CSV table of C-alpha atoms in Angstrom, one decimal:
chain,number,residue,atom,x,y,z
A,1,MET,CA,2.1,-3.8,14.4
A,2,PRO,CA,2.2,-0.1,13.7
A,3,GLU,CA,-0.7,1.8,15.2
A,4,ASN,CA,-2.4,2.8,12.0
A,5,SER,CA,-1.7,-0.4,10.1
A,6,PRO,CA,-4.9,-1.9,8.8
A,7,SER,CA,-6.2,-5.3,10.0
A,8,VAL,CA,-6.5,-6.6,6.5
A,9,PRO,CA,-3.7,-6.6,3.8
A,10,LEU,CA,-3.8,-3.3,2.1
A,11,ALA,CA,-1.4,-1.4,-0.1
A,12,THR,CA,-0.4,1.9,1.5
A,13,THR,CA,1.0,5.2,0.5
A,14,THR,CA,2.2,8.0,2.7
A,15,THR,CA,0.7,11.5,2.8
A,16,GLY,CA,2.3,12.9,5.9
A,17,PRO,CA,4.8,12.2,8.6
A,18,GLY,CA,4.3,8.6,9.7
A,19,ALA,CA,0.8,8.4,8.2
A,20,ALA,CA,0.2,5.1,6.6
A,21,VAL,CA,-2.6,5.5,4.0
A,22,PRO,CA,-4.4,2.4,2.6
A,23,ALA,CA,-4.8,2.6,-1.1
A,24,LYS,CA,-7.3,-0.2,-1.2
A,25,VAL,CA,-10.1,-1.3,1.2
A,26,PRO,CA,-12.1,-4.5,1.6
A,27,ALA,CA,-14.5,-5.2,-1.1
A,28,ALA,CA,-18.3,-5.0,-0.6
A,29,GLY,CA,-19.5,-7.5,1.9
A,30,GLN,CA,-16.1,-8.3,3.3
A,31,HIS,CA,-15.8,-7.9,7.0
A,32,VAL,CA,-12.9,-6.3,8.8
A,33,PRO,CA,-11.3,-9.2,10.7
A,34,GLY,CA,-11.7,-9.2,14.5
A,35,ARG,CA,-14.1,-6.2,14.4
A,36,TRP,CA,-16.2,-7.3,17.4
A,37,ARG,CA,-13.2,-8.0,19.5
A,38,GLN,CA,-11.8,-4.6,18.7
A,39,LEU,CA,-15.2,-3.0,19.5
A,40,ALA,CA,-15.0,-4.7,22.9
A,41,VAL,CA,-11.6,-3.2,23.6
A,42,LEU,CA,-12.9,0.3,22.6
A,43,SER,CA,-16.2,0.1,24.6
A,44,PRO,CA,-14.8,0.9,28.1
A,45,THR,CA,-13.5,4.1,26.7
A,46,VAL,CA,-17.1,5.2,26.1
A,47,LEU,CA,-18.0,4.3,29.7
A,48,THR,CA,-15.1,6.3,31.2
A,49,ASP,CA,-15.8,9.3,28.9
A,50,ASN,CA,-19.3,9.5,30.5
A,51,SER,CA,-18.1,8.7,34.0
A,52,GLU,CA,-17.0,12.1,35.1
A,53,SER,CA,-20.6,13.4,34.7
A,54,SER,CA,-22.3,10.4,36.4
A,55,VAL,CA,-20.0,10.4,39.5
A,56,VAL,CA,-20.7,14.0,40.2
A,57,SER,CA,-24.5,13.5,39.9
A,58,THR,CA,-24.4,10.3,42.0
A,59,LEU,CA,-22.2,11.8,44.8
A,60,PHE,CA,-23.6,15.3,44.7
A,61,ALA,CA,-25.6,15.1,47.9
A,62,ALA,CA,-22.5,14.2,49.9
A,63,MET,CA,-20.3,16.7,48.1
A,64,ARG,CA,-22.7,19.6,48.7
A,65,GLN,CA,-22.5,19.0,52.4
A,66,THR,CA,-18.7,18.9,52.4
A,67,LEU,CA,-18.0,21.7,49.9
A,68,GLY,CA,-21.2,23.8,50.5
A,69,MET,CA,-22.5,23.4,46.9
A,70,SER,CA,-26.0,24.2,45.6
A,71,LEU,CA,-27.8,23.0,42.5
A,72,SER,CA,-26.4,26.1,40.7
A,73,HIS,CA,-22.9,24.8,41.5
A,74,LEU,CA,-23.8,21.4,40.1
A,75,GLY,CA,-25.2,23.0,36.9
A,76,LEU,CA,-22.1,25.2,36.5
A,77,LEU,CA,-19.8,22.2,37.0
A,78,GLN,CA,-21.5,20.1,34.4
A,79,ALA,CA,-22.0,23.0,32.0
A,80,LEU,CA,-18.4,24.3,32.0
A,81,SER,CA,-17.0,20.8,31.6
A,82,ARG,CA,-19.1,20.4,28.4
A,83,VAL,CA,-17.9,23.8,27.1
A,84,THR,CA,-14.4,22.7,27.8
A,85,GLY,CA,-15.0,19.5,25.8
A,86,ALA,CA,-16.5,21.5,22.9
A,87,VAL,CA,-13.2,23.3,22.6
A,88,SER,CA,-10.9,20.4,23.1
A,89,GLY,CA,-12.8,17.7,21.2
A,90,PRO,CA,-12.0,19.0,17.7
A,91,LEU,CA,-8.4,19.6,18.7
A,92,TRP,CA,-8.0,16.0,19.7
A,93,VAL,CA,-9.5,14.8,16.4
A,94,ALA,CA,-6.9,17.0,14.7
A,95,ALA,CA,-4.1,15.6,16.9
A,96,ALA,CA,-5.2,12.1,16.0
A,97,ARG,CA,-4.6,12.9,12.3
A,98,ARG,CA,-0.9,13.1,13.1
A,99,ALA,CA,-0.3,11.0,16.3
A,100,GLY,CA,-2.9,8.3,15.5
A,101,ARG,CA,-6.3,7.6,17.0
A,102,ARG,CA,-5.0,4.8,19.3
A,103,SER,CA,-2.3,7.0,20.9
A,104,VAL,CA,-4.7,9.9,21.4
A,105,LEU,CA,-7.4,7.7,23.0
A,106,ALA,CA,-4.9,6.1,25.4
A,107,GLY,CA,-3.2,9.3,26.3
A,108,THR,CA,-6.3,11.2,27.0
A,109,GLY,CA,-7.7,8.3,29.1
A,110,LEU,CA,-4.6,8.4,31.3
A,111,TRP,CA,-4.9,12.2,31.6
A,112,MET,CA,-8.6,12.0,32.5
A,113,GLY,CA,-8.0,9.3,35.1
A,114,GLY,CA,-5.3,11.3,36.9
A,115,TRP,CA,-7.4,14.5,37.1
A,116,LEU,CA,-10.5,12.7,38.3
A,117,ALA,CA,-8.5,11.1,41.1
A,118,ALA,CA,-7.3,14.7,41.9
A,119,CYS,CA,-10.9,15.8,42.2
A,120,GLY,CA,-11.2,13.5,45.2
A,121,LEU,CA,-8.5,15.6,47.0
A,122,SER,CA,-10.4,18.9,46.5
A,123,GLN,CA,-10.9,21.0,49.6
A,124,ASN,CA,-13.3,23.6,48.1
A,125,PHE,CA,-15.4,24.2,45.0
A,126,ALA,CA,-12.7,26.1,43.1
A,127,GLN,CA,-10.3,23.2,43.4
A,128,LEU,CA,-12.9,20.7,42.4
A,129,LEU,CA,-13.9,22.8,39.4
A,130,THR,CA,-10.3,23.2,38.2
A,131,CYS,CA,-9.5,19.5,38.4
A,132,TYR,CA,-12.9,18.5,36.9
A,133,LEU,CA,-12.4,20.8,33.9
A,134,LEU,CA,-8.9,19.4,33.3
A,135,ALA,CA,-10.4,15.9,33.3
A,136,ALA,CA,-13.0,17.1,30.8
A,137,VAL,CA,-10.2,18.2,28.4
A,138,GLY,CA,-9.2,14.5,28.1
A,139,ALA,CA,-12.8,13.2,28.1
A,140,ALA,CA,-13.7,15.1,25.0
A,141,ALA,CA,-11.4,12.9,22.8
A,142,GLY,CA,-13.2,9.6,23.2
A,143,GLN,CA,-16.7,9.9,21.6
A,144,PRO,CA,-15.7,11.4,18.2
A,145,LEU,CA,-12.7,9.1,17.8
A,146,VAL,CA,-14.6,6.0,18.9
A,147,HIS,CA,-17.4,6.6,16.5
A,148,ASP,CA,-15.0,7.3,13.7
A,149,LEU,CA,-13.4,4.0,14.4
A,150,VAL,CA,-16.7,2.1,14.6
A,151,ALA,CA,-17.5,3.4,11.1
A,152,ASP,CA,-14.2,1.9,9.9
A,153,LEU,CA,-14.7,-1.4,11.6
A,154,PHE,CA,-18.3,-2.0,10.5
A,155,ASP,CA,-20.1,-1.6,7.1
A,156,GLU,CA,-23.3,0.3,6.5
A,157,GLY,CA,-25.5,-2.8,7.1
A,158,SER,CA,-24.2,-3.6,10.6
A,159,ARG,CA,-23.4,-0.2,12.2
A,160,GLY,CA,-26.7,0.0,14.0
A,161,ARG,CA,-26.0,-3.4,15.7
A,162,ALA,CA,-22.4,-2.4,16.5
A,163,ILE,CA,-23.3,0.9,18.1
A,164,GLY,CA,-26.3,-0.6,20.0
A,165,ALA,CA,-24.1,-3.4,21.4
A,166,MET,CA,-21.4,-0.9,22.4
A,167,TYR,CA,-23.7,1.5,24.2
A,168,GLY,CA,-25.7,-1.3,25.7
A,169,GLY,CA,-22.7,-3.1,27.1
A,170,VAL,CA,-21.0,-0.1,28.7
A,171,THR,CA,-24.3,1.2,30.2
A,172,LEU,CA,-25.0,-2.1,31.8
A,173,LEU,CA,-21.5,-2.0,33.3
A,174,GLY,CA,-22.1,1.5,34.4
A,175,ALA,CA,-25.3,0.4,36.1
A,176,VAL,CA,-23.3,-1.9,38.2
A,177,ILE,CA,-20.6,0.6,39.0
A,178,GLY,CA,-23.0,3.5,39.7
A,179,PRO,CA,-24.7,2.0,42.8
A,180,LEU,CA,-21.4,0.8,44.1
A,181,VAL,CA,-19.9,4.3,43.9
A,182,ALA,CA,-23.1,5.6,45.5
A,183,GLN,CA,-22.6,3.4,48.5
A,184,LEU,CA,-19.5,5.4,49.2
A,185,ALA,CA,-21.6,8.5,49.8
A,186,GLU,CA,-22.8,6.9,53.1
A,187,ALA,CA,-19.3,7.1,54.5
A,188,PRO,CA,-17.7,10.3,55.7
A,189,GLY,CA,-15.8,11.7,52.8
A,190,GLY,CA,-16.7,8.7,50.7
A,191,TRP,CA,-17.2,10.8,47.6
A,192,ARG,CA,-13.5,11.3,47.5
A,193,SER,CA,-13.0,7.6,47.1
A,194,GLY,CA,-15.6,7.6,44.4
A,195,PHE,CA,-13.6,10.0,42.2
A,196,CYS,CA,-10.4,7.9,42.8
A,197,ALA,CA,-12.2,4.7,41.8
A,198,VAL,CA,-13.5,6.2,38.6
A,199,GLY,CA,-10.1,7.6,37.8
A,200,ALA,CA,-8.6,4.2,38.2
A,201,LEU,CA,-11.2,2.8,35.7
A,202,CYS,CA,-10.2,5.5,33.2
A,203,VAL,CA,-6.6,4.5,33.5
A,204,LEU,CA,-7.5,0.8,33.0
A,205,ALA,CA,-9.6,1.6,29.9
A,206,ALA,CA,-6.7,3.6,28.4
A,207,LEU,CA,-4.3,0.7,28.9
A,208,LEU,CA,-6.6,-1.7,27.2
A,209,VAL,CA,-6.7,0.6,24.1
A,210,LEU,CA,-2.9,1.1,24.2
A,211,PHE,CA,-2.0,-2.6,24.3
A,212,LEU,CA,-4.9,-4.5,22.7
A,213,PHE,CA,-6.5,-2.2,20.1
A,214,ARG,CA,-5.4,-2.1,16.5
A,215,ASP,CA,-6.6,0.8,14.3
A,216,PRO,CA,-8.1,-0.7,11.1
A,217,GLY,CA,-7.4,2.3,9.0
A,218,ALA,CA,-9.8,5.0,7.9
A,219,GLY,CA,-12.4,3.8,5.4
A,220,ALA,CA,-11.5,0.1,6.0
A,221,SER,CA,-15.2,-1.0,5.9
A,222,GLU,CA,-16.2,1.0,2.8
A,223,ALA,CA,-17.2,-0.8,-0.4
A,224,THR,CA,-15.4,1.7,-2.6
A,225,ALA,CA,-12.8,4.3,-1.7
A,226,THR,CA,-9.6,5.8,-2.8
A,227,ALA,CA,-6.4,6.6,-1.1
A,228,ALA,CA,-7.5,10.2,-0.8
A,229,HIS,CA,-10.3,9.1,1.4
A,230,HIS,CA,-8.1,7.4,3.9
A,231,THR,CA,-6.7,10.4,5.8
A,232,SER,CA,-8.7,11.9,8.6
A,233,GLY,CA,-9.9,15.4,7.7
A,234,ALA,CA,-8.1,18.2,9.4
A,235,PHE,CA,-10.2,20.9,11.0
A,236,SER,CA,-10.3,23.9,8.7
A,237,ARG,CA,-12.8,26.2,7.1
A,238,GLN,CA,-12.9,24.0,4.1
A,239,THR,CA,-13.7,20.9,6.2
A,240,LEU,CA,-16.5,22.8,8.0
A,241,ARG,CA,-17.9,24.1,4.7
A,242,ARG,CA,-17.9,20.5,3.3
A,243,LEU,CA,-19.6,19.2,6.5
A,244,PHE,CA,-22.3,21.9,6.7
A,245,GLY,CA,-22.8,21.6,3.0
A,246,ILE,CA,-24.4,18.3,3.8
A,247,ARG,CA,-27.9,19.3,4.7
A,248,THR,CA,-28.6,16.1,6.7
A,249,PHE,CA,-25.6,16.7,8.9
A,250,THR,CA,-26.6,20.3,9.6
A,251,LEU,CA,-30.1,19.1,10.6
A,252,MET,CA,-28.6,16.4,12.9
A,253,VAL,CA,-26.5,19.0,14.6
A,254,VAL,CA,-29.6,21.0,15.4
A,255,GLN,CA,-31.4,17.8,16.4
A,256,ARG,CA,-28.7,17.1,19.0
A,257,LEU,CA,-29.2,20.7,20.4
A,258,LEU,CA,-32.8,19.8,20.9
A,259,SER,CA,-32.1,16.5,22.7
A,260,GLY,CA,-33.4,17.3,26.2
A,261,HIS,CA,-32.9,13.8,27.5
A,262,LEU,CA,-29.2,14.7,27.9
A,263,LEU,CA,-30.3,16.4,31.1
A,264,VAL,CA,-31.1,13.2,33.0
A,265,ALA,CA,-27.5,12.1,33.3
A,266,GLY,CA,-26.6,15.2,35.3
A,267,PHE,CA,-29.8,15.6,37.3
A,268,GLY,CA,-31.7,12.3,37.4
A,269,VAL,CA,-30.4,11.2,40.8
A,270,VAL,CA,-30.7,14.7,42.2
A,271,PHE,CA,-34.4,14.8,41.0
A,272,LEU,CA,-35.1,11.7,43.0
A,273,THR,CA,-33.5,13.0,46.1
A,274,GLU,CA,-35.8,16.0,45.9
A,275,ARG,CA,-38.7,13.6,45.8
A,276,GLY,CA,-37.6,12.5,49.3
A,277,PHE,CA,-35.4,9.5,48.6
A,278,GLY,CA,-31.9,9.2,50.1
A,279,THR,CA,-28.8,9.3,47.8
A,280,ALA,CA,-28.1,5.5,48.0
A,281,THR,CA,-31.8,4.7,47.3
A,282,ALA,CA,-32.1,7.3,44.5
A,283,ALA,CA,-28.8,5.9,42.9
A,284,LEU,CA,-30.5,2.6,42.5
A,285,VAL,CA,-32.2,4.1,39.4
A,286,ALA,CA,-28.9,3.3,37.7
A,287,ILE,CA,-29.7,-0.4,37.7
A,288,PRO,CA,-33.0,-0.4,35.7
A,289,SER,CA,-31.6,2.5,33.6
A,290,GLY,CA,-28.6,0.4,32.7
A,291,VAL,CA,-30.7,-2.6,31.9
A,292,GLY,CA,-33.1,-0.5,30.0
A,293,TYR,CA,-30.4,1.2,28.1
A,294,LEU,CA,-28.8,-2.2,27.3
A,295,LEU,CA,-32.1,-3.6,26.0
A,296,GLY,CA,-32.9,-0.5,24.1
A,297,SER,CA,-29.4,-0.3,22.5
A,298,VAL,CA,-29.2,-3.9,21.4
A,299,ALA,CA,-32.8,-4.2,20.3
A,300,GLY,CA,-32.8,-0.7,18.8
A,301,GLY,CA,-29.7,-1.5,16.8
A,302,LEU,CA,-31.1,-4.8,15.4
A,303,VAL,CA,-34.5,-3.2,14.6
A,304,THR,CA,-32.9,-0.2,13.0
A,305,ASP,CA,-30.7,-2.2,10.7
A,306,ARG,CA,-33.8,-4.2,9.6
A,307,VAL,CA,-35.9,-1.1,9.1
A,308,HIS,CA,-33.1,0.4,7.1
A,309,ARG,CA,-32.9,-2.6,4.8
A,310,ALA,CA,-36.6,-2.5,4.3
A,311,ASP,CA,-36.8,1.2,3.7
A,312,PRO,CA,-33.3,2.7,3.1
A,313,GLU,CA,-34.6,6.2,2.3
A,314,HIS,CA,-36.9,6.8,5.3
A,315,GLY,CA,-36.7,3.9,7.8
A,316,ARG,CA,-34.0,5.4,10.1
A,317,VAL,CA,-35.7,8.8,10.1
A,318,ARG,CA,-39.1,7.5,11.0
A,319,THR,CA,-37.5,5.4,13.8
A,320,LEU,CA,-35.8,8.5,15.1
A,321,GLN,CA,-39.0,10.4,15.2
A,322,VAL,CA,-40.9,7.6,17.1
A,323,LEU,CA,-38.1,7.5,19.7
A,324,GLN,CA,-38.3,11.2,20.5
A,325,LEU,CA,-42.1,11.1,20.9
A,326,LEU,CA,-42.0,7.9,23.0
A,327,TYR,CA,-39.4,9.4,25.3
A,328,ALA,CA,-41.5,12.6,25.8
A,329,GLY,CA,-44.5,10.4,26.9
A,330,LEU,CA,-42.5,8.3,29.3
A,331,ALA,CA,-40.8,11.4,30.7
A,332,PHE,CA,-44.1,12.9,31.5
A,333,LEU,CA,-45.2,9.8,33.4
A,334,GLY,CA,-41.8,9.5,35.2
A,335,THR,CA,-41.3,13.1,36.3
A,336,GLN,CA,-44.7,14.8,36.5
A,337,ILE,CA,-46.6,12.3,38.6
A,338,ASP,CA,-45.8,11.9,42.3
A,339,TRP,CA,-45.4,8.1,42.8
A,340,GLN,CA,-45.4,6.8,46.3
A,341,GLY,CA,-42.5,4.5,46.2
A,342,ILE,CA,-39.2,4.2,44.4
A,343,GLY,CA,-40.4,1.2,42.4
A,344,ALA,CA,-42.5,3.2,40.0
A,345,TYR,CA,-39.6,5.6,39.3
A,346,LEU,CA,-37.2,2.8,38.7
A,347,LEU,CA,-39.6,1.2,36.2
A,348,LEU,CA,-40.3,4.5,34.3
A,349,PHE,CA,-36.7,5.7,34.4
A,350,GLY,CA,-35.7,2.3,33.0
A,351,ALA,CA,-38.2,2.6,30.2
A,352,MET,CA,-36.9,6.1,29.4
A,353,ALA,CA,-33.3,4.8,29.3
A,354,ALA,CA,-34.4,2.0,26.9
A,355,VAL,CA,-35.8,4.6,24.5
A,356,GLN,CA,-32.7,6.8,24.9
A,357,GLY,CA,-30.5,3.8,24.4
A,358,ALA,CA,-32.0,3.1,21.0
A,359,ASN,CA,-31.0,6.6,19.7
A,360,PRO,CA,-27.3,6.1,19.1
A,361,GLY,CA,-28.0,3.1,16.8
A,362,VAL,CA,-30.1,5.4,14.7
A,363,ASN,CA,-28.5,8.9,14.7
A,364,ARG,CA,-24.9,7.7,14.4
A,365,PRO,CA,-25.5,5.6,11.3
A,366,ILE,CA,-27.4,8.5,9.7
A,367,VAL,CA,-24.4,10.7,10.1
A,368,MET,CA,-22.0,7.9,8.9
A,369,ALA,CA,-24.2,7.3,5.8
A,370,VAL,CA,-24.0,10.9,4.5
A,371,THR,CA,-20.3,11.7,5.3
A,372,PRO,CA,-17.3,10.4,3.5
A,373,PRO,CA,-14.6,8.6,5.5
A,374,ASP,CA,-12.2,11.5,5.7
A,375,LEU,CA,-14.9,13.7,7.2
A,376,ARG,CA,-16.3,11.4,9.9
A,377,GLY,CA,-13.8,12.3,12.6
A,378,PRO,CA,-14.5,16.0,12.2
A,379,ALA,CA,-18.2,15.2,11.8
A,380,PHE,CA,-18.5,13.4,15.2
A,381,ALA,CA,-16.3,16.0,16.8
A,382,VAL,CA,-18.8,18.7,15.8
A,383,LEU,CA,-21.8,16.6,16.5
A,384,ILE,CA,-20.8,15.2,19.9
A,385,SER,CA,-17.9,17.2,21.3
A,386,VAL,CA,-19.4,20.6,20.2
A,387,ALA,CA,-23.2,20.4,19.6
A,388,GLU,CA,-24.1,17.7,22.1
A,389,ALA,CA,-21.7,19.1,24.6
A,390,LEU,CA,-23.1,22.6,24.3
A,391,ALA,CA,-26.7,21.3,24.5
A,392,TYR,CA,-25.7,19.4,27.7
A,393,ALA,CA,-24.0,22.5,29.1
A,394,LEU,CA,-27.0,24.7,28.4
A,395,PHE,CA,-29.5,22.2,29.8
A,396,ASN,CA,-27.5,21.6,33.0
A,397,LEU,CA,-26.7,25.3,33.5
A,398,GLY,CA,-30.3,26.2,33.1
A,399,ALA,CA,-31.5,23.3,35.2
A,400,GLY,CA,-29.1,24.4,38.0
A,401,ALA,CA,-30.3,28.0,38.0
A,402,LEU,CA,-34.0,27.3,37.3
A,403,GLY,CA,-34.0,24.2,39.5
A,404,ASP,CA,-33.2,26.4,42.6
A,405,ALA,CA,-36.0,28.8,41.7
A,406,LEU,CA,-38.7,26.6,40.1
A,407,GLY,CA,-37.8,23.1,41.1
A,408,LEU,CA,-36.5,20.3,38.9
A,409,ARG,CA,-40.0,19.0,38.2
A,410,THR,CA,-40.9,22.1,36.2
A,411,VAL,CA,-37.5,22.1,34.4
A,412,PHE,CA,-38.0,18.4,33.5
A,413,LEU,CA,-41.5,19.2,32.1
A,414,TRP,CA,-40.2,21.7,29.6
A,415,VAL,CA,-36.9,20.0,28.7
A,416,LEU,CA,-37.8,16.3,28.8
A,417,VAL,CA,-41.4,16.4,27.6
A,418,VAL,CA,-42.1,19.6,25.6
A,419,LEU,CA,-38.7,19.9,23.9
A,420,MET,CA,-38.5,16.3,23.0
A,421,ALA,CA,-41.9,16.5,21.3
A,422,VAL,CA,-40.5,19.5,19.3
A,423,ASN,CA,-37.5,17.4,18.5
A,424,ALA,CA,-39.6,14.7,16.9
A,425,LEU,CA,-41.4,17.2,14.7
A,426,PHE,CA,-38.1,18.8,13.7
A,427,CYS,CA,-36.7,15.3,12.6
A,428,GLY,CA,-39.4,15.3,9.9
A,429,LEU,CA,-37.2,17.6,7.9
A,430,LEU,CA,-34.7,14.7,7.4
A,431,HIS,CA,-37.2,13.0,5.1
A,432,ARG,CA,-36.4,15.7,2.5
A,433,THR,CA,-32.6,15.6,2.9
A,434,TYR,CA,-31.5,12.2,4.0
A,435,PRO,CA,-32.3,10.2,0.8
A,436,HIS,CA,-30.6,12.8,-1.4
A,437,ASP,CA,-27.5,13.1,0.8
A,438,VAL,CA,-27.1,9.3,0.9
A,439,ALA,CA,-27.4,9.0,-2.8
A,440,ARG,CA,-24.9,11.8,-3.3
A,441,ALA,CA,-22.4,10.1,-0.9
A,442,LEU,CA,-22.7,6.8,-2.8
A,443,ASP,CA,-22.3,8.5,-6.2
A,444,SER,CA,-19.2,10.4,-5.0
A,445,ALA,CA,-17.7,7.1,-3.7
A,446,ALA,CA,-18.4,5.3,-7.0
A,447,GLN,CA,-16.8,8.1,-9.0
A,448,ASP,CA,-13.7,8.1,-6.8
A,449,ALA,CA,-13.4,4.3,-6.8
A,450,PRO,CA,-10.3,2.9,-8.6
A,451,GLY,CA,-11.1,2.1,-12.2
A,452,ALA,CA,-14.2,4.3,-12.2
């Protein structure tokens, strides 16, 4: 079956070299066949896209001894990789418009796996940084393209569940892999094997996409659409003007810049080592975090879909606000109080992860609801590859520099507690824009529908 051929019978036209464009999509209430199976094939890509960050954080204590690294080096490594992704992410979305989303996902996965394995051969920080940044080039493709595909596989009423299941499943798997990789830190040079193992997982995920995934076609889950909506939007000034002309999307970009919980992935294990726990013990936090994220993702997706059905105009926004406030409270308990044993930290970090895990099932469907199918690829490239990556970079760069001077506890107070409370207040602006932008998107789709 050709890569971009839909999974349901659709008439097609051609708008560019090799681009199959559906002229018709499933009617309202009709599911894309095999959507959950296709989601399962895509999910490991999300895991491997986040793996380069987690392996560095997990193995940092061993790496810093071998390569003479400090917290500033870790912050620089994490920050520059995100900046690299902010540049390359939109380029991969543009490339997928011509080469197809499946080809780009598979190719970038193979690229990332190779360069992560090369990180394990590094003899100094400069070599590690070079290989790590090259891996980050490939990692930037996954998130925007996967979310674009999820919107095409699932309709508006089931996207929360789908995203929750995807994030929950891959995080649980990561919770198993993380401690296993951390055990390598106890052996001389074991961090090198950790990079090679994660690189191999990236290659495996890429092969799954290449041989088992079938692209449903852009807009395949929409109730109404036209052929013009079935090509991925190219990155241009016009595309960006259309995107930022959607007020809800603009606010969501700023909201991601205020998402301080992104810092935990890069410095969570390091924070616990500063509390006096060994690397292997501190890395155990991945287990309750993974379980918590799984429960939060699945439960959050189910609850969000129900809240949305009960209150389509404000339900998702209120849920988003509650999650930010709840995270700030849990982060205060988990990072600002000196607990005597690792057990309390495991419990609280697991609760923080549960709240964080519920976020994608809320914020991703918000963006999907206000953007037309042809803008979703660029929208998630801007939201995740650019805004989220830059926020992650700034948080990690600042944490590395300020952590050496003030300690991670102080950094966590301002970023995980104070900033997240500000985030909750900022999300209140969505109450004014989201209902209007959803209505406008539905009106536009109805006007463009065949026979309208």
